[in-house]
Tab-separated table of C-alpha atoms in Angstrom:
chain	number	residue	atom	x	y	z
A	1	MET	CA	-17.682	-10.568	6.765
A	2	SER	CA	-14.504	-11.885	4.801
A	3	VAL	CA	-11.342	-9.969	5.754
A	4	VAL	CA	-8.807	-12.160	4.003
A	5	GLU	CA	-9.588	-14.614	1.179
A	6	ALA	CA	-7.149	-16.665	-0.776
A	7	LYS	CA	-8.140	-18.717	-3.901
A	8	GLY	CA	-5.789	-21.121	-5.536
A	9	VAL	CA	-2.468	-19.367	-4.618
A	10	TRP	CA	1.029	-20.525	-5.727
A	11	LYS	CA	4.018	-19.028	-5.181
A	12	MET	CA	6.988	-20.158	-7.149
A	13	TYR	CA	10.729	-19.173	-7.321
A	14	GLY	CA	11.729	-20.844	-10.708
A	15	LYS	CA	11.110	-24.557	-10.185
A	16	LEU	CA	11.033	-24.255	-6.264
A	17	VAL	CA	7.216	-24.131	-4.961
A	18	ALA	CA	6.919	-22.394	-1.799
A	19	ASN	CA	3.011	-22.336	-1.854
A	20	GLN	CA	1.025	-24.733	-3.721
A	21	ASP	CA	-2.643	-24.255	-4.448
A	22	ILE	CA	-3.643	-22.698	-1.003
A	23	SER	CA	-7.228	-21.412	-0.506
A	24	PHE	CA	-8.782	-20.100	2.816
A	25	GLU	CA	-11.145	-17.530	4.075
A	26	ILE	CA	-10.596	-15.603	7.293
A	27	ASN	CA	-13.880	-13.702	8.725
A	28	GLU	CA	-13.957	-10.495	10.581
A	29	GLY	CA	-12.970	-11.104	14.441
A	30	GLU	CA	-11.219	-14.427	13.839
A	31	PHE	CA	-7.918	-15.389	15.498
A	32	VAL	CA	-6.247	-17.774	12.857
A	33	THR	CA	-2.896	-19.390	13.326
A	34	PHE	CA	-0.849	-21.187	10.505
A	35	LEU	CA	1.577	-23.819	11.981
A	36	GLY	CA	4.048	-25.670	9.876
A	37	PRO	CA	7.792	-26.700	9.659
A	38	ASN	CA	10.666	-24.104	8.950
A	39	GLY	CA	10.825	-23.796	5.019
A	40	GLY	CA	7.171	-24.838	4.719
A	41	GLY	CA	5.902	-21.568	3.312
A	42	LYS	CA	4.121	-19.830	6.204
A	43	THR	CA	6.320	-16.634	5.896
A	44	THR	CA	6.037	-16.420	2.156
A	45	LEU	CA	2.278	-16.811	2.628
A	46	MET	CA	2.344	-14.068	5.201
A	47	ARG	CA	4.096	-11.721	2.686
A	48	GLN	CA	1.465	-12.202	0.065
A	49	ILE	CA	-1.286	-11.380	2.415
A	50	TYR	CA	0.337	-7.988	3.425
A	51	GLY	CA	1.341	-7.409	-0.075
A	52	GLU	CA	4.860	-7.630	-0.205
A	53	LEU	CA	5.000	-10.551	-2.577
A	54	THR	CA	2.399	-11.175	-5.229
A	55	PRO	CA	1.257	-14.606	-5.870
A	56	THR	CA	2.571	-16.503	-9.015
A	57	LYS	CA	-0.906	-17.863	-9.768
A	58	GLY	CA	-4.036	-17.522	-7.900
A	59	GLU	CA	-5.193	-14.271	-5.742
A	60	ILE	CA	-5.510	-12.940	-2.245
A	61	LYS	CA	-7.963	-10.193	-1.287
A	62	VAL	CA	-7.976	-8.232	1.816
A	63	MET	CA	-11.516	-6.819	2.536
A	64	GLY	CA	-12.092	-7.476	-1.065
A	65	LYS	CA	-9.295	-5.530	-2.542
A	66	ARG	CA	-5.649	-6.182	-3.338
A	67	PRO	CA	-3.458	-6.129	-0.240
A	68	SER	CA	-1.274	-3.315	-1.479
A	69	LYS	CA	-4.373	-0.931	-1.498
A	70	MET	CA	-5.319	-1.916	2.221
A	71	LEU	CA	-1.868	-1.213	4.107
A	72	LYS	CA	-3.492	1.198	6.158
A	73	PHE	CA	-5.856	-1.129	7.767
A	74	MET	CA	-3.072	-3.646	8.701
A	75	GLY	CA	-0.633	-3.947	11.366
A	76	VAL	CA	2.238	-6.436	10.572
A	77	VAL	CA	5.215	-7.760	12.541
A	78	PRO	CA	7.451	-9.556	9.868
A	79	GLN	CA	9.538	-12.551	11.211
A	80	GLU	CA	12.686	-10.690	10.474
A	81	GLY	CA	11.662	-7.056	11.565
A	82	LYS	CA	13.929	-5.239	13.646
A	83	PRO	CA	12.923	-1.854	15.383
A	84	LEU	CA	15.099	1.414	14.753
A	85	ASP	CA	17.711	1.327	17.394
A	86	SER	CA	18.546	5.005	17.317
A	87	LEU	CA	15.155	5.973	18.761
A	88	THR	CA	13.822	5.648	22.207
A	89	ALA	CA	10.777	2.999	22.481
A	90	TRP	CA	8.504	6.054	22.925
A	91	GLU	CA	9.803	7.664	19.826
A	92	HIS	CA	9.730	4.644	17.919
A	93	VAL	CA	6.100	3.742	18.597
A	94	THR	CA	5.052	7.298	18.241
A	95	LEU	CA	6.761	7.706	14.832
A	96	LEU	CA	4.933	4.410	13.638
A	97	GLY	CA	1.593	5.689	14.928
A	98	MET	CA	2.075	8.963	12.883
A	99	ILE	CA	2.933	7.036	9.580
A	100	LYS	CA	-0.251	5.066	9.909
A	101	GLY	CA	-2.359	8.143	10.340
A	102	LEU	CA	-2.663	9.197	13.940
A	103	SER	CA	-1.967	12.721	15.188
A	104	ARG	CA	1.270	13.412	17.244
A	105	ALA	CA	-0.860	13.580	20.257
A	106	GLU	CA	-2.811	10.526	19.503
A	107	ALA	CA	0.245	8.463	18.673
A	108	SER	CA	2.032	9.744	21.726
A	109	SER	CA	-0.668	9.053	24.002
A	110	ARG	CA	-1.485	5.604	22.826
A	111	GLY	CA	2.068	4.702	22.479
A	112	LYS	CA	2.911	5.422	26.159
A	113	GLU	CA	-0.318	3.457	27.242
A	114	LEU	CA	0.909	0.368	25.466
A	115	LEU	CA	4.423	0.533	26.674
A	116	ASP	CA	3.227	0.819	30.235
A	117	LYS	CA	1.050	-1.964	29.549
A	118	MET	CA	3.836	-4.063	28.321
A	119	GLY	CA	6.460	-3.013	30.939
A	120	ILE	CA	8.795	-0.949	29.014
A	121	ASN	CA	10.244	2.340	29.866
A	122	PRO	CA	9.287	4.880	27.320
A	123	LYS	CA	12.621	6.856	27.491
A	124	THR	CA	14.670	3.716	27.089
A	125	ARG	CA	16.617	3.804	23.879
A	126	VAL	CA	15.680	0.699	21.666
A	127	ASP	CA	19.235	-0.569	21.425
A	128	ASP	CA	19.473	-0.600	25.176
A	129	LEU	CA	16.212	-2.931	25.335
A	130	SER	CA	16.488	-6.812	25.576
A	131	GLY	CA	15.820	-9.025	22.465
A	132	GLY	CA	12.394	-9.710	24.037
A	133	SER	CA	11.363	-5.911	24.618
A	134	LYS	CA	12.585	-5.200	21.024
A	135	ARG	CA	9.860	-7.512	19.978
A	136	LYS	CA	7.335	-5.910	22.241
A	137	VAL	CA	8.045	-2.724	20.678
A	138	LEU	CA	7.505	-3.845	16.967
A	139	ILE	CA	4.258	-5.314	18.319
A	140	ILE	CA	3.070	-2.102	19.870
A	141	SER	CA	4.198	-0.347	16.752
A	142	ALA	CA	2.133	-2.549	14.667
A	143	ILE	CA	-1.161	-2.251	16.740
A	144	ILE	CA	-0.748	1.417	17.596
A	145	SER	CA	-3.243	2.558	15.110
A	146	GLU	CA	-5.703	-0.087	16.080
A	147	PRO	CA	-5.643	-1.901	12.555
A	148	LYS	CA	-8.582	-3.970	11.168
A	149	LEU	CA	-6.193	-6.817	10.470
A	150	VAL	CA	-3.120	-7.870	12.493
A	151	ILE	CA	-0.588	-10.015	10.978
A	152	LEU	CA	2.060	-11.526	13.343
A	153	ASP	CA	4.846	-13.896	11.853
A	154	GLU	CA	6.367	-15.480	14.778
A	155	PRO	CA	6.067	-12.384	17.063
A	156	THR	CA	6.773	-13.863	20.453
A	157	VAL	CA	10.351	-15.507	19.419
A	158	GLY	CA	12.870	-14.361	22.233
A	159	LEU	CA	10.324	-13.778	24.819
A	160	ASP	CA	10.172	-15.205	28.229
A	161	PRO	CA	7.036	-17.208	29.368
A	162	GLU	CA	5.919	-14.201	31.262
A	163	ALA	CA	6.336	-11.765	28.566
A	164	ARG	CA	4.722	-14.137	26.148
A	165	ARG	CA	1.618	-14.202	28.173
A	166	GLU	CA	1.481	-10.503	28.389
A	167	VAL	CA	1.420	-10.561	24.608
A	168	TRP	CA	-1.244	-13.202	24.634
A	169	LYS	CA	-3.336	-10.941	26.645
A	170	LEU	CA	-2.952	-7.926	24.475
A	171	LEU	CA	-3.939	-9.995	21.431
A	172	LEU	CA	-6.875	-11.543	23.233
A	173	ASP	CA	-8.178	-8.077	24.240
A	174	MET	CA	-7.743	-6.927	20.400
A	175	LYS	CA	-9.722	-9.808	19.455
A	176	LYS	CA	-12.411	-8.868	21.879
A	177	ASP	CA	-12.609	-5.609	20.194
A	178	GLY	CA	-13.436	-7.354	17.088
A	179	LYS	CA	-10.064	-7.202	15.439
A	180	THR	CA	-8.926	-10.013	12.938
A	181	ILE	CA	-5.381	-11.691	13.823
A	182	ILE	CA	-3.397	-13.819	11.803
A	183	LEU	CA	-0.510	-15.570	13.376
A	184	THR	CA	2.376	-17.978	12.600
A	185	THR	CA	4.071	-19.532	15.444
A	186	HIS	CA	6.310	-22.664	16.445
A	187	TYR	CA	4.679	-22.657	20.179
A	188	MET	CA	2.023	-25.200	20.338
A	189	GLU	CA	0.511	-23.866	23.712
A	190	GLU	CA	0.340	-20.303	22.048
A	191	ALA	CA	-1.661	-21.704	18.953
A	192	GLU	CA	-4.119	-23.782	21.395
A	193	GLU	CA	-4.514	-20.855	23.680
A	194	LEU	CA	-5.345	-18.077	21.218
A	195	SER	CA	-6.678	-19.796	17.957
A	196	ASP	CA	-10.239	-19.962	16.844
A	197	ARG	CA	-8.960	-21.966	13.847
A	198	ILE	CA	-5.552	-23.500	12.885
A	199	TYR	CA	-4.138	-24.189	9.513
A	200	PHE	CA	-1.165	-26.817	9.189
A	201	VAL	CA	0.714	-25.923	6.315
A	202	ASN	CA	3.575	-27.509	4.384
A	203	LYS	CA	3.741	-25.696	1.171
A	204	ARG	CA	-0.038	-26.491	0.874
A	205	ILE	CA	-2.724	-26.786	3.613
A	206	MET	CA	-2.481	-30.140	5.163
A	207	MET	CA	-5.347	-29.632	7.630
A	208	GLU	CA	-7.509	-27.085	9.155
A	209	GLY	CA	-10.079	-26.699	11.929
A	210	SER	CA	-10.410	-25.483	15.480
A	211	VAL	CA	-8.453	-27.188	18.183
A	212	ARG	CA	-11.469	-29.213	19.256
A	213	GLU	CA	-11.851	-30.488	15.396
A	214	LEU	CA	-8.354	-31.094	14.868
A	215	LYS	CA	-7.996	-33.350	17.895
A	216	GLY	CA	-11.100	-35.030	17.020
A	217	LYS	CA	-9.724	-36.066	13.679
A	218	PHE	CA	-7.051	-37.834	15.671
A	219	SER	CA	-9.356	-39.195	18.390
A	220	GLU	CA	-8.478	-42.857	17.385
A	221	TYR	CA	-5.298	-42.058	19.457
A	222	TYR	CA	-5.192	-41.140	23.089
A	223	GLU	CA	-2.261	-39.526	25.169
A	224	VAL	CA	-1.751	-41.328	28.456
A	225	LEU	CA	0.229	-39.384	31.033
A	226	ASN	CA	2.202	-41.129	33.831
A	227	LEU	CA	1.403	-38.807	36.856
A	228	ASP	CA	4.397	-40.059	38.699
A	229	THR	CA	7.156	-39.728	36.030
A	230	GLY	CA	5.633	-37.198	33.558
A	231	GLU	CA	6.243	-39.686	30.782
A	232	LYS	CA	3.810	-39.757	27.945
A	233	TYR	CA	2.403	-42.823	25.874
A	234	ILE	CA	0.406	-42.643	22.461
A	235	VAL	CA	-2.231	-45.414	22.554
A	236	LYS	CA	-4.689	-46.605	19.758
A	237	GLY	CA	-8.362	-46.368	20.947
A	238	GLU	CA	-9.007	-50.089	20.573
A	239	GLU	CA	-6.104	-50.653	22.803
A	240	ILE	CA	-6.612	-48.039	25.608
A	241	ARG	CA	-8.394	-50.486	27.898
A	242	ASP	CA	-5.914	-53.134	27.916
A	243	PHE	CA	-3.169	-50.530	28.084
A	244	LEU	CA	-4.804	-48.887	31.154
A	245	GLN	CA	-5.449	-52.316	32.885
A	246	ARG	CA	-1.718	-53.295	32.622
A	247	SER	CA	-0.582	-49.724	33.703
A	248	ASN	CA	0.876	-49.817	37.396
A	249	PHE	CA	1.024	-45.885	37.639
A	250	ARG	CA	-1.246	-42.982	38.445
A	251	PHE	CA	-2.490	-41.833	34.846
A	252	GLU	CA	-4.248	-39.222	32.971
A	253	VAL	CA	-5.901	-39.919	29.683
A	254	ARG	CA	-6.239	-37.085	27.146
A	255	LEU	CA	-6.871	-36.570	23.458
A	256	PRO	CA	-3.548	-35.856	21.559
A	257	SER	CA	-2.085	-32.580	22.090
A	258	LEU	CA	-1.410	-30.267	19.074
A	259	GLU	CA	2.081	-30.919	19.377
A	260	GLU	CA	1.437	-34.719	18.862
A	261	ILE	CA	-0.764	-33.881	15.896
A	262	TYR	CA	1.962	-31.735	14.413
A	263	MET	CA	4.525	-34.436	14.831
A	264	ARG	CA	2.281	-37.031	13.211
A	265	LEU	CA	1.600	-34.514	10.301
A	266	PHE	CA	5.156	-33.489	9.745
A	267	GLN	CA	7.544	-36.385	10.555
């Protein structure tokens, strides 16, 4: 079942093109990540998916309807989103749960469960939390009502590696429960770890596929890792045998990483 469908989407601000003829379909239960450079139109596209913006041309449908009519089925963490500093963490997530239709008791119970899971003291005021913990509160507030579609625009910015992995586990648990998740991120490891499919976007869709499919498209190159120094070499397929025969170090040969593919697409 299609949860999000975009057909020929353009978003323009005067002569400035933010999104150019973008089409895609995201199915129920998929985890899809959009990767691209700053200014490449990812956030503009997300804002159209959750209905804050309207396409200049083309259309986006969420579960077959206009995004603005399906907000109660979505959980959103905007890129520039900030929690309400005047509340405690528990008050914040409970309030957002009630706004999304949960009873006070449901929102309170579910909020405390998620805060405990993410290592946040429910009684701590939001303005006393670290930047990373504030991002966690935003994520919890977005998912507390167990929405069918979750849209996360760079949600782990500011989180340390341990906290980032806590968020990953939470998102993967949601995916196992059948939620559909859309992510933007600049962390290649994050995209590789979580995604069923990846779209590389720079105003338009440059390339898409699973991690395996994307690496396969670049399989004419290999990444050779020097195990002694950590140095990496990118070697053409027809040259790999000669390169390895000349190498006087311990090595490991891999298909190109997502980061290497990204660099080749956008630089």
